[in-house]
Amino acid sequence: MRAPKVLLLFLDGVGIGPADADRNPFLKARLPVLREVLGGEIPTHPNPRLGGKRGRAFPMDASLGVDGTPQSGTGQTAFLTGRNAPEIFGRHFGPWTPVKLRPLLTSENLMVRARGAGRRVNFANAYPRNYLAYTRGRRLAAPPLAAHSAGLLNRHADALARGDAVASEIINTGWRVRLGHVHLPRISPEEAGRNLGRIAGEADLTVFAHYATDHAGHGGTMSGAVRALERVDRFLGGILETLPAHAILVAGSDHGNIEELTGRHTSNPAFGLVAGDVIPEHLDSPQAITDIHPLVLRLLQVEISRNQRPLPR
């Protein structure tokens, strides 16, 4: 049986929250696509595991046995490498990838592993050409650092204009307003999703990272969180409209935030999702954010290295 194409969608700061609409914006937002995928429901603390005809949701441990509230720097590294980054670092740390963990991230991330096994890999996010020089190697999130190490931080404004890349915020407003690329087209979340679905059809593994969900969680307002979630839902609709029939969408997060309006990261389980027209019956649900890495490698039929913990059966 041939390996499916995999689209890995990283959603920053998305957990599974309480069944309380006054605290959990998932229960206020209009999310028709996610509900359709999951059989009409939204995962919450009492019922975090849901399944429908086209997908299933599951909770993932983000604390990984380390005291404290999960953070993005260590969480994203764990998500992309399958290694217990907060334990290796000695604590949860964020928002940026700590220098101590960068060798681990750059050598063991999914994109490097998949390319090393001969798979075709895309990093679909658009970044400015001078992004690494601008940051001077300091405040680096894990996804672009991982992509750079795999030689895949190569989609810029020209690719975004053609629809061959997607802005991290999904729509192009930030590029147009903050970065001055006024020539870029205004794009809807559905159009961006269709672009990403098409990009995913061109490779064995495609990775895309979205951070606005975490920003909305830190904003602490119901209206801002609802807008962020509805944008992702519309984006998801466009993705599923164009994703190849034999492809699988794997989505997940590094920690909770937006699902419970405290303005801070939470210790709730991180949100996970698999979706597509055909999901293998043998597919195991990750138990922790470190399980996304072996799940994707197994889907790609890439051998899991000895230091990787396989998923429980």
PDB file of C-alpha atoms in Angstrom:
ATOM      1  CA  MET A   1       0.000   0.000   0.000  1.00  0.00           C
ATOM      2  CA  ARG A   2       1.446   3.356  -1.001  1.00  0.00           C
ATOM      3  CA  ALA A   3       2.064   5.983   1.656  1.00  0.00           C
ATOM      4  CA  PRO A   4      -0.472   8.825   1.766  1.00  0.00           C
ATOM      5  CA  LYS A   5       0.514  12.423   1.302  1.00  0.00           C
ATOM      6  CA  VAL A   6       0.526  14.197   4.670  1.00  0.00           C
ATOM      7  CA  LEU A   7      -0.300  17.805   5.454  1.00  0.00           C
ATOM      8  CA  LEU A   8       0.885  18.765   8.938  1.00  0.00           C
ATOM      9  CA  LEU A   9      -0.943  21.826  10.232  1.00  0.00           C
ATOM     10  CA  PHE A  10       0.578  23.355  13.373  1.00  0.00           C
ATOM     11  CA  LEU A  11      -1.826  25.562  15.347  1.00  0.00           C
ATOM     12  CA  ASP A  12      -0.123  27.548  18.096  1.00  0.00           C
ATOM     13  CA  GLY A  13      -1.817  27.719  21.482  1.00  0.00           C
ATOM     14  CA  VAL A  14      -4.895  25.554  20.917  1.00  0.00           C
ATOM     15  CA  GLY A  15      -6.055  23.226  23.661  1.00  0.00           C
ATOM     16  CA  ILE A  16      -9.194  21.299  24.526  1.00  0.00           C
ATOM     17  CA  GLY A  17     -11.159  23.417  26.967  1.00  0.00           C
ATOM     18  CA  PRO A  18     -14.108  23.139  29.345  1.00  0.00           C
ATOM     19  CA  ALA A  19     -17.719  22.582  28.327  1.00  0.00           C
ATOM     20  CA  ASP A  20     -18.552  26.155  29.339  1.00  0.00           C
ATOM     21  CA  ALA A  21     -19.488  28.591  26.573  1.00  0.00           C
ATOM     22  CA  ASP A  22     -18.686  31.561  28.796  1.00  0.00           C
ATOM     23  CA  ARG A  23     -15.058  30.419  29.063  1.00  0.00           C
ATOM     24  CA  ASN A  24     -14.476  28.385  25.905  1.00  0.00           C
ATOM     25  CA  PRO A  25     -14.707  30.286  22.582  1.00  0.00           C
ATOM     26  CA  PHE A  26     -14.917  26.997  20.665  1.00  0.00           C
ATOM     27  CA  LEU A  27     -18.491  26.815  21.922  1.00  0.00           C
ATOM     28  CA  LYS A  28     -19.313  30.371  20.812  1.00  0.00           C
ATOM     29  CA  ALA A  29     -17.652  30.315  17.396  1.00  0.00           C
ATOM     30  CA  ARG A  30     -19.324  29.185  14.184  1.00  0.00           C
ATOM     31  CA  LEU A  31     -17.245  26.160  13.198  1.00  0.00           C
ATOM     32  CA  PRO A  32     -19.265  24.270  10.595  1.00  0.00           C
ATOM     33  CA  VAL A  33     -16.279  22.555   8.979  1.00  0.00           C
ATOM     34  CA  LEU A  34     -14.789  21.205  12.203  1.00  0.00           C
ATOM     35  CA  ARG A  35     -18.211  20.096  13.396  1.00  0.00           C
ATOM     36  CA  GLU A  36     -18.887  18.300  10.116  1.00  0.00           C
ATOM     37  CA  VAL A  37     -15.544  16.512  10.281  1.00  0.00           C
ATOM     38  CA  LEU A  38     -16.190  15.418  13.871  1.00  0.00           C
ATOM     39  CA  GLY A  39     -19.805  14.333  13.540  1.00  0.00           C
ATOM     40  CA  GLY A  40     -21.424  17.533  14.752  1.00  0.00           C
ATOM     41  CA  GLU A  41     -19.609  18.043  18.054  1.00  0.00           C
ATOM     42  CA  ILE A  42     -16.660  19.997  19.477  1.00  0.00           C
ATOM     43  CA  PRO A  43     -14.164  18.303  21.824  1.00  0.00           C
ATOM     44  CA  THR A  44     -14.245  19.518  25.442  1.00  0.00           C
ATOM     45  CA  HIS A  45     -12.936  18.235  28.765  1.00  0.00           C
ATOM     46  CA  PRO A  46     -15.813  15.786  29.355  1.00  0.00           C
ATOM     47  CA  ASN A  47     -15.571  14.418  25.819  1.00  0.00           C
ATOM     48  CA  PRO A  48     -12.136  15.167  24.294  1.00  0.00           C
ATOM     49  CA  ARG A  49     -12.122  12.281  21.832  1.00  0.00           C
ATOM     50  CA  LEU A  50     -14.528  12.613  18.940  1.00  0.00           C
ATOM     51  CA  GLY A  51     -14.853  10.923  15.588  1.00  0.00           C
ATOM     52  CA  GLY A  52     -16.818  11.478  12.407  1.00  0.00           C
ATOM     53  CA  LYS A  53     -16.776  10.163   8.862  1.00  0.00           C
ATOM     54  CA  ARG A  54     -13.895  12.419   7.833  1.00  0.00           C
ATOM     55  CA  GLY A  55     -11.825  12.769  10.955  1.00  0.00           C
ATOM     56  CA  ARG A  56     -11.253  12.462  14.655  1.00  0.00           C
ATOM     57  CA  ALA A  57     -10.064  14.741  17.436  1.00  0.00           C
ATOM     58  CA  PHE A  58      -7.936  13.736  20.405  1.00  0.00           C
ATOM     59  CA  PRO A  59      -6.240  15.337  23.432  1.00  0.00           C
ATOM     60  CA  MET A  60      -2.435  15.405  23.747  1.00  0.00           C
ATOM     61  CA  ASP A  61      -0.397  15.867  26.895  1.00  0.00           C
ATOM     62  CA  ALA A  62       1.674  19.058  26.588  1.00  0.00           C
ATOM     63  CA  SER A  63       3.233  19.032  30.061  1.00  0.00           C
ATOM     64  CA  LEU A  64       5.296  15.894  29.342  1.00  0.00           C
ATOM     65  CA  GLY A  65       5.931  15.213  33.032  1.00  0.00           C
ATOM     66  CA  VAL A  66       7.627  18.559  33.626  1.00  0.00           C
ATOM     67  CA  ASP A  67       6.271  20.946  36.259  1.00  0.00           C
ATOM     68  CA  GLY A  68       4.980  24.326  35.145  1.00  0.00           C
ATOM     69  CA  THR A  69       2.832  25.658  32.336  1.00  0.00           C
ATOM     70  CA  PRO A  70       3.762  24.500  28.821  1.00  0.00           C
ATOM     71  CA  GLN A  71       5.436  27.110  26.602  1.00  0.00           C
ATOM     72  CA  SER A  72       5.997  27.479  22.875  1.00  0.00           C
ATOM     73  CA  GLY A  73       9.783  27.223  22.621  1.00  0.00           C
ATOM     74  CA  THR A  74      10.032  23.798  24.202  1.00  0.00           C
ATOM     75  CA  GLY A  75       6.558  22.701  23.067  1.00  0.00           C
ATOM     76  CA  GLN A  76       7.160  23.374  19.387  1.00  0.00           C
ATOM     77  CA  THR A  77      10.511  21.605  19.579  1.00  0.00           C
ATOM     78  CA  ALA A  78       8.818  18.573  21.144  1.00  0.00           C
ATOM     79  CA  PHE A  79       6.069  18.669  18.520  1.00  0.00           C
ATOM     80  CA  LEU A  80       8.503  18.721  15.596  1.00  0.00           C
ATOM     81  CA  THR A  81      11.155  16.317  16.926  1.00  0.00           C
ATOM     82  CA  GLY A  82       9.227  13.827  19.040  1.00  0.00           C
ATOM     83  CA  ARG A  83      11.677  14.427  21.884  1.00  0.00           C
ATOM     84  CA  ASN A  84      10.765  15.596  25.385  1.00  0.00           C
ATOM     85  CA  ALA A  85      12.221  19.068  24.918  1.00  0.00           C
ATOM     86  CA  PRO A  86      11.169  20.545  28.303  1.00  0.00           C
ATOM     87  CA  GLU A  87      12.748  17.593  30.097  1.00  0.00           C
ATOM     88  CA  ILE A  88      15.950  17.943  28.067  1.00  0.00           C
ATOM     89  CA  PHE A  89      16.035  21.707  28.661  1.00  0.00           C
ATOM     90  CA  GLY A  90      15.111  21.357  32.321  1.00  0.00           C
ATOM     91  CA  ARG A  91      11.865  23.356  32.218  1.00  0.00           C
ATOM     92  CA  HIS A  92       9.171  24.725  29.954  1.00  0.00           C
ATOM     93  CA  PHE A  93      10.487  27.714  28.007  1.00  0.00           C
ATOM     94  CA  GLY A  94       9.135  30.162  25.456  1.00  0.00           C
ATOM     95  CA  PRO A  95       8.113  31.818  23.282  1.00  0.00           C
ATOM     96  CA  TRP A  96      11.276  31.233  21.246  1.00  0.00           C
ATOM     97  CA  THR A  97      13.353  28.111  20.737  1.00  0.00           C
ATOM     98  CA  PRO A  98      16.117  28.149  23.365  1.00  0.00           C
ATOM     99  CA  VAL A  99      19.653  28.063  21.993  1.00  0.00           C
ATOM    100  CA  LYS A 100      20.397  24.841  23.886  1.00  0.00           C
ATOM    101  CA  LEU A 101      17.665  23.005  21.947  1.00  0.00           C
ATOM    102  CA  ARG A 102      18.472  24.326  18.479  1.00  0.00           C
ATOM    103  CA  PRO A 103      20.899  21.517  17.568  1.00  0.00           C
ATOM    104  CA  LEU A 104      18.212  18.982  18.473  1.00  0.00           C
ATOM    105  CA  LEU A 105      15.559  20.849  16.509  1.00  0.00           C
ATOM    106  CA  THR A 106      17.680  21.354  13.413  1.00  0.00           C
ATOM    107  CA  SER A 107      18.938  17.763  13.256  1.00  0.00           C
ATOM    108  CA  GLU A 108      15.835  15.757  14.233  1.00  0.00           C
ATOM    109  CA  ASN A 109      12.809  17.711  13.037  1.00  0.00           C
ATOM    110  CA  LEU A 110      10.242  16.077  10.784  1.00  0.00           C
ATOM    111  CA  MET A 111      11.241  17.955   7.655  1.00  0.00           C
ATOM    112  CA  VAL A 112      14.893  16.946   7.977  1.00  0.00           C
ATOM    113  CA  ARG A 113      13.958  13.356   8.761  1.00  0.00           C
ATOM    114  CA  ALA A 114      11.527  13.070   5.861  1.00  0.00           C
ATOM    115  CA  ARG A 115      13.920  14.640   3.354  1.00  0.00           C
ATOM    116  CA  GLY A 116      16.723  12.394   4.622  1.00  0.00           C
ATOM    117  CA  ALA A 117      14.525   9.398   3.842  1.00  0.00           C
ATOM    118  CA  GLY A 118      14.025  10.598   0.274  1.00  0.00           C
ATOM    119  CA  ARG A 119      10.535  12.056   0.678  1.00  0.00           C
ATOM    120  CA  ARG A 120       9.468  15.246  -1.075  1.00  0.00           C
ATOM    121  CA  VAL A 121       8.794  17.947   1.517  1.00  0.00           C
ATOM    122  CA  ASN A 122       7.260  21.431   1.364  1.00  0.00           C
ATOM    123  CA  PHE A 123       7.225  24.148   3.997  1.00  0.00           C
ATOM    124  CA  ALA A 124       4.252  26.186   2.815  1.00  0.00           C
ATOM    125  CA  ASN A 125       4.684  29.309   4.959  1.00  0.00           C
ATOM    126  CA  ALA A 126       5.858  32.477   3.248  1.00  0.00           C
ATOM    127  CA  TYR A 127       8.658  34.347   5.051  1.00  0.00           C
ATOM    128  CA  PRO A 128      10.529  37.511   4.029  1.00  0.00           C
ATOM    129  CA  ARG A 129      13.786  36.830   2.207  1.00  0.00           C
ATOM    130  CA  ASN A 130      15.792  38.533   4.938  1.00  0.00           C
ATOM    131  CA  TYR A 131      13.946  36.888   7.825  1.00  0.00           C
ATOM    132  CA  LEU A 132      16.931  35.135   9.429  1.00  0.00           C
ATOM    133  CA  ALA A 133      19.170  38.168   8.997  1.00  0.00           C
ATOM    134  CA  TYR A 134      16.485  40.405  10.503  1.00  0.00           C
ATOM    135  CA  THR A 135      16.170  38.237  13.600  1.00  0.00           C
ATOM    136  CA  ARG A 136      19.976  37.867  13.818  1.00  0.00           C
ATOM    137  CA  GLY A 137      19.473  34.302  14.974  1.00  0.00           C
ATOM    138  CA  ARG A 138      17.741  35.332  18.187  1.00  0.00           C
ATOM    139  CA  ARG A 139      13.955  35.260  18.501  1.00  0.00           C
ATOM    140  CA  LEU A 140      13.293  32.248  16.288  1.00  0.00           C
ATOM    141  CA  ALA A 141      10.159  30.141  16.416  1.00  0.00           C
ATOM    142  CA  ALA A 142      10.695  26.449  15.855  1.00  0.00           C
ATOM    143  CA  PRO A 143       8.881  25.938  12.496  1.00  0.00           C
ATOM    144  CA  PRO A 144      10.951  28.388  10.392  1.00  0.00           C
ATOM    145  CA  LEU A 145      14.159  27.306  12.119  1.00  0.00           C
ATOM    146  CA  ALA A 146      13.323  23.677  11.358  1.00  0.00           C
ATOM    147  CA  ALA A 147      12.429  24.542   7.770  1.00  0.00           C
ATOM    148  CA  HIS A 148      15.686  26.446   7.296  1.00  0.00           C
ATOM    149  CA  SER A 149      17.683  23.461   8.543  1.00  0.00           C
ATOM    150  CA  ALA A 150      15.938  21.319   5.910  1.00  0.00           C
ATOM    151  CA  GLY A 151      16.628  23.857   3.142  1.00  0.00           C
ATOM    152  CA  LEU A 152      12.924  24.687   2.878  1.00  0.00           C
ATOM    153  CA  LEU A 153      12.616  28.299   4.055  1.00  0.00           C
ATOM    154  CA  ASN A 154      12.311  29.259   0.407  1.00  0.00           C
ATOM    155  CA  ARG A 155       8.825  30.718  -0.174  1.00  0.00           C
ATOM    156  CA  HIS A 156       8.702  34.498  -0.158  1.00  0.00           C
ATOM    157  CA  ALA A 157       6.494  37.357  -1.367  1.00  0.00           C
ATOM    158  CA  ASP A 158       6.623  36.248  -5.004  1.00  0.00           C
ATOM    159  CA  ALA A 159       5.364  32.778  -4.079  1.00  0.00           C
ATOM    160  CA  LEU A 160       2.654  34.343  -1.921  1.00  0.00           C
ATOM    161  CA  ALA A 161       1.524  36.481  -4.865  1.00  0.00           C
ATOM    162  CA  ARG A 162       1.221  33.373  -7.056  1.00  0.00           C
ATOM    163  CA  GLY A 163      -0.659  31.379  -4.439  1.00  0.00           C
ATOM    164  CA  ASP A 164       2.324  29.050  -4.036  1.00  0.00           C
ATOM    165  CA  ALA A 165       2.721  29.915  -0.350  1.00  0.00           C
ATOM    166  CA  VAL A 166       0.462  30.877   2.545  1.00  0.00           C
ATOM    167  CA  ALA A 167       0.969  33.654   5.090  1.00  0.00           C
ATOM    168  CA  SER A 168       1.262  32.452   8.673  1.00  0.00           C
ATOM    169  CA  GLU A 169      -1.876  34.441   9.586  1.00  0.00           C
ATOM    170  CA  ILE A 170      -3.668  32.699   6.647  1.00  0.00           C
ATOM    171  CA  ILE A 171      -4.803  35.952   4.973  1.00  0.00           C
ATOM    172  CA  ASN A 172      -2.314  38.422   3.468  1.00  0.00           C
ATOM    173  CA  THR A 173      -3.183  41.475   5.580  1.00  0.00           C
ATOM    174  CA  GLY A 174      -0.002  41.439   7.643  1.00  0.00           C
ATOM    175  CA  TRP A 175       2.205  41.256   4.568  1.00  0.00           C
ATOM    176  CA  ARG A 176       0.269  44.084   2.936  1.00  0.00           C
ATOM    177  CA  VAL A 177       0.016  46.411   5.950  1.00  0.00           C
ATOM    178  CA  ARG A 178       3.020  45.696   8.166  1.00  0.00           C
ATOM    179  CA  LEU A 179       5.551  44.580   5.555  1.00  0.00           C
ATOM    180  CA  GLY A 180       4.480  46.963   2.782  1.00  0.00           C
ATOM    181  CA  HIS A 181       3.739  44.376   0.095  1.00  0.00           C
ATOM    182  CA  VAL A 182       0.642  46.206  -1.114  1.00  0.00           C
ATOM    183  CA  HIS A 183       0.744  44.371  -4.449  1.00  0.00           C
ATOM    184  CA  LEU A 184      -0.237  41.106  -2.784  1.00  0.00           C
ATOM    185  CA  PRO A 185      -3.814  40.039  -3.403  1.00  0.00           C
ATOM    186  CA  ARG A 186      -6.421  40.213  -0.684  1.00  0.00           C
ATOM    187  CA  ILE A 187      -7.306  36.617   0.020  1.00  0.00           C
ATOM    188  CA  SER A 188     -10.029  34.863   1.991  1.00  0.00           C
ATOM    189  CA  PRO A 189      -9.318  32.037   4.443  1.00  0.00           C
ATOM    190  CA  GLU A 190     -11.049  29.634   2.046  1.00  0.00           C
ATOM    191  CA  GLU A 191      -8.802  30.711  -0.846  1.00  0.00           C
ATOM    192  CA  ALA A 192      -5.708  30.340   1.334  1.00  0.00           C
ATOM    193  CA  GLY A 193      -6.871  26.876   2.340  1.00  0.00           C
ATOM    194  CA  ARG A 194      -7.397  25.872  -1.277  1.00  0.00           C
ATOM    195  CA  ASN A 195      -3.868  27.061  -2.045  1.00  0.00           C
ATOM    196  CA  LEU A 196      -2.491  24.989   0.821  1.00  0.00           C
ATOM    197  CA  GLY A 197      -4.436  21.908  -0.255  1.00  0.00           C
ATOM    198  CA  ARG A 198      -2.990  22.246  -3.742  1.00  0.00           C
ATOM    199  CA  ILE A 199       0.554  22.748  -2.374  1.00  0.00           C
ATOM    200  CA  ALA A 200       0.108  19.613  -0.260  1.00  0.00           C
ATOM    201  CA  GLY A 201      -0.653  17.645  -3.403  1.00  0.00           C
ATOM    202  CA  GLU A 202       2.829  18.399  -4.727  1.00  0.00           C
ATOM    203  CA  ALA A 203       4.824  16.673  -1.979  1.00  0.00           C
ATOM    204  CA  ASP A 204       4.826  13.679   0.333  1.00  0.00           C
ATOM    205  CA  LEU A 205       4.887  15.941   3.421  1.00  0.00           C
ATOM    206  CA  THR A 206       3.788  19.559   3.622  1.00  0.00           C
ATOM    207  CA  VAL A 207       4.107  21.591   6.830  1.00  0.00           C
ATOM    208  CA  PHE A 208       2.274  24.817   7.633  1.00  0.00           C
ATOM    209  CA  ALA A 209       2.410  26.808  10.888  1.00  0.00           C
ATOM    210  CA  HIS A 210      -0.246  29.233  12.161  1.00  0.00           C
ATOM    211  CA  TYR A 211       0.356  31.424  15.226  1.00  0.00           C
ATOM    212  CA  ALA A 212      -2.622  33.814  15.421  1.00  0.00           C
ATOM    213  CA  THR A 213      -4.579  31.421  17.627  1.00  0.00           C
ATOM    214  CA  ASP A 214      -2.005  31.858  20.390  1.00  0.00           C
ATOM    215  CA  HIS A 215      -1.987  35.628  19.899  1.00  0.00           C
ATOM    216  CA  ALA A 216      -5.788  35.685  20.189  1.00  0.00           C
ATOM    217  CA  GLY A 217      -5.615  33.617  23.359  1.00  0.00           C
ATOM    218  CA  HIS A 218      -3.212  36.094  24.903  1.00  0.00           C
ATOM    219  CA  GLY A 219      -5.625  38.869  23.934  1.00  0.00           C
ATOM    220  CA  GLY A 220      -8.095  37.356  26.371  1.00  0.00           C
ATOM    221  CA  THR A 221     -11.285  38.527  24.645  1.00  0.00           C
ATOM    222  CA  MET A 222     -14.102  36.292  23.488  1.00  0.00           C
ATOM    223  CA  SER A 223     -14.618  38.277  20.283  1.00  0.00           C
ATOM    224  CA  GLY A 224     -10.954  38.038  19.276  1.00  0.00           C
ATOM    225  CA  ALA A 225     -10.778  34.332  20.055  1.00  0.00           C
ATOM    226  CA  VAL A 226     -13.978  33.625  18.138  1.00  0.00           C
ATOM    227  CA  ARG A 227     -12.667  35.500  15.081  1.00  0.00           C
ATOM    228  CA  ALA A 228      -9.399  33.551  15.182  1.00  0.00           C
ATOM    229  CA  LEU A 229     -11.157  30.185  15.418  1.00  0.00           C
ATOM    230  CA  GLU A 230     -13.634  31.008  12.669  1.00  0.00           C
ATOM    231  CA  ARG A 231     -10.774  31.999  10.384  1.00  0.00           C
ATOM    232  CA  VAL A 232      -9.103  28.641  10.994  1.00  0.00           C
ATOM    233  CA  ASP A 233     -12.382  26.819  10.353  1.00  0.00           C
ATOM    234  CA  ARG A 234     -12.874  28.583   7.019  1.00  0.00           C
ATOM    235  CA  PHE A 235      -9.228  27.807   6.174  1.00  0.00           C
ATOM    236  CA  LEU A 236      -9.826  24.162   7.045  1.00  0.00           C
ATOM    237  CA  GLY A 237     -12.778  24.129   4.681  1.00  0.00           C
ATOM    238  CA  GLY A 238     -10.623  25.311   1.794  1.00  0.00           C
ATOM    239  CA  ILE A 239      -7.938  22.755   2.624  1.00  0.00           C
ATOM    240  CA  LEU A 240     -10.341  19.829   2.670  1.00  0.00           C
ATOM    241  CA  GLU A 241     -11.923  21.019  -0.581  1.00  0.00           C
ATOM    242  CA  THR A 242      -8.664  20.632  -2.510  1.00  0.00           C
ATOM    243  CA  LEU A 243      -6.617  18.126  -0.491  1.00  0.00           C
ATOM    244  CA  PRO A 244      -5.976  15.029  -2.629  1.00  0.00           C
ATOM    245  CA  ALA A 245      -8.236  12.083  -1.882  1.00  0.00           C
ATOM    246  CA  HIS A 246      -5.338   9.940  -0.674  1.00  0.00           C
ATOM    247  CA  ALA A 247      -3.904  12.661   1.597  1.00  0.00           C
ATOM    248  CA  ILE A 248      -4.263  12.949   5.361  1.00  0.00           C
ATOM    249  CA  LEU A 249      -4.412  16.173   7.333  1.00  0.00           C
ATOM    250  CA  VAL A 250      -2.724  15.986  10.730  1.00  0.00           C
ATOM    251  CA  ALA A 251      -3.278  19.052  12.911  1.00  0.00           C
ATOM    252  CA  GLY A 252      -2.025  19.731  16.396  1.00  0.00           C
ATOM    253  CA  SER A 253      -0.760  22.265  18.881  1.00  0.00           C
ATOM    254  CA  ASP A 254       2.029  22.790  21.375  1.00  0.00           C
ATOM    255  CA  HIS A 255      -0.069  23.852  24.390  1.00  0.00           C
ATOM    256  CA  GLY A 256      -3.414  25.293  25.379  1.00  0.00           C
ATOM    257  CA  ASN A 257      -4.404  28.982  25.422  1.00  0.00           C
ATOM    258  CA  ILE A 258      -7.268  30.090  23.191  1.00  0.00           C
ATOM    259  CA  GLU A 259      -9.677  27.412  24.487  1.00  0.00           C
ATOM    260  CA  GLU A 260     -10.019  29.027  27.926  1.00  0.00           C
ATOM    261  CA  LEU A 261     -10.039  32.799  28.187  1.00  0.00           C
ATOM    262  CA  THR A 262      -7.433  33.541  30.826  1.00  0.00           C
ATOM    263  CA  GLY A 263      -5.028  35.496  28.602  1.00  0.00           C
ATOM    264  CA  ARG A 264      -2.325  32.966  29.493  1.00  0.00           C
ATOM    265  CA  HIS A 265      -1.204  29.512  28.467  1.00  0.00           C
ATOM    266  CA  THR A 266      -3.104  26.696  30.120  1.00  0.00           C
ATOM    267  CA  SER A 267      -2.316  23.186  31.284  1.00  0.00           C
ATOM    268  CA  ASN A 268      -5.206  21.796  29.273  1.00  0.00           C
ATOM    269  CA  PRO A 269      -4.405  19.019  26.806  1.00  0.00           C
ATOM    270  CA  ALA A 270      -3.309  20.240  23.400  1.00  0.00           C
ATOM    271  CA  PHE A 271      -5.740  19.826  20.522  1.00  0.00           C
ATOM    272  CA  GLY A 272      -5.077  17.146  17.930  1.00  0.00           C
ATOM    273  CA  LEU A 273      -6.915  16.198  14.743  1.00  0.00           C
ATOM    274  CA  VAL A 274      -6.612  13.825  11.803  1.00  0.00           C
ATOM    275  CA  ALA A 275      -8.895  14.355   8.821  1.00  0.00           C
ATOM    276  CA  GLY A 276      -9.276  13.252   5.233  1.00  0.00           C
ATOM    277  CA  ASP A 277     -11.404  11.215   2.889  1.00  0.00           C
ATOM    278  CA  VAL A 278      -9.719   7.960   3.901  1.00  0.00           C
ATOM    279  CA  ILE A 279      -8.148   7.543   7.342  1.00  0.00           C
ATOM    280  CA  PRO A 280      -6.391   4.206   7.919  1.00  0.00           C
ATOM    281  CA  GLU A 281      -8.207   2.025  10.445  1.00  0.00           C
ATOM    282  CA  HIS A 282      -4.906   1.145  12.152  1.00  0.00           C
ATOM    283  CA  LEU A 283      -4.045   4.808  12.789  1.00  0.00           C
ATOM    284  CA  ASP A 284      -3.310   5.359  16.476  1.00  0.00           C
ATOM    285  CA  SER A 285      -4.194   8.633  18.176  1.00  0.00           C
ATOM    286  CA  PRO A 286      -1.236  10.485  19.722  1.00  0.00           C
ATOM    287  CA  GLN A 287      -1.232  10.628  23.503  1.00  0.00           C
ATOM    288  CA  ALA A 288       1.246  13.511  23.799  1.00  0.00           C
ATOM    289  CA  ILE A 289       2.618  16.270  21.576  1.00  0.00           C
ATOM    290  CA  THR A 290       5.777  14.175  21.127  1.00  0.00           C
ATOM    291  CA  ASP A 291       3.690  11.530  19.340  1.00  0.00           C
ATOM    292  CA  ILE A 292       2.942  13.683  16.292  1.00  0.00           C
ATOM    293  CA  HIS A 293       6.481  13.096  14.986  1.00  0.00           C
ATOM    294  CA  PRO A 294       6.321   9.263  14.920  1.00  0.00           C
ATOM    295  CA  LEU A 295       2.732   9.358  13.659  1.00  0.00           C
ATOM    296  CA  VAL A 296       3.702  11.406  10.602  1.00  0.00           C
ATOM    297  CA  LEU A 297       6.800   9.309   9.942  1.00  0.00           C
ATOM    298  CA  ARG A 298       4.772   6.129  10.097  1.00  0.00           C
ATOM    299  CA  LEU A 299       2.216   7.547   7.661  1.00  0.00           C
ATOM    300  CA  LEU A 300       5.089   8.408   5.306  1.00  0.00           C
ATOM    301  CA  GLN A 301       6.489   4.887   5.793  1.00  0.00           C
ATOM    302  CA  VAL A 302       9.731   6.306   7.170  1.00  0.00           C
ATOM    303  CA  GLU A 303      11.534   4.155   9.705  1.00  0.00           C
ATOM    304  CA  ILE A 304      11.384   5.530  13.249  1.00  0.00           C
ATOM    305  CA  SER A 305      14.846   5.888  14.763  1.00  0.00           C
ATOM    306  CA  ARG A 306      15.838   4.058  17.927  1.00  0.00           C
ATOM    307  CA  ASN A 307      15.528   7.145  20.096  1.00  0.00           C
ATOM    308  CA  GLN A 308      11.919   7.661  19.016  1.00  0.00           C
ATOM    309  CA  ARG A 309       9.125   6.325  21.193  1.00  0.00           C
ATOM    310  CA  PRO A 310       6.510   4.534  19.065  1.00  0.00           C
ATOM    311  CA  LEU A 311       2.844   5.252  19.685  1.00  0.00           C
ATOM    312  CA  PRO A 312       1.069   2.927  22.132  1.00  0.00           C
ATOM    313  CA  ARG A 313      -1.306   0.392  20.626  1.00  0.00           C
TER     314      ARG A 313
END
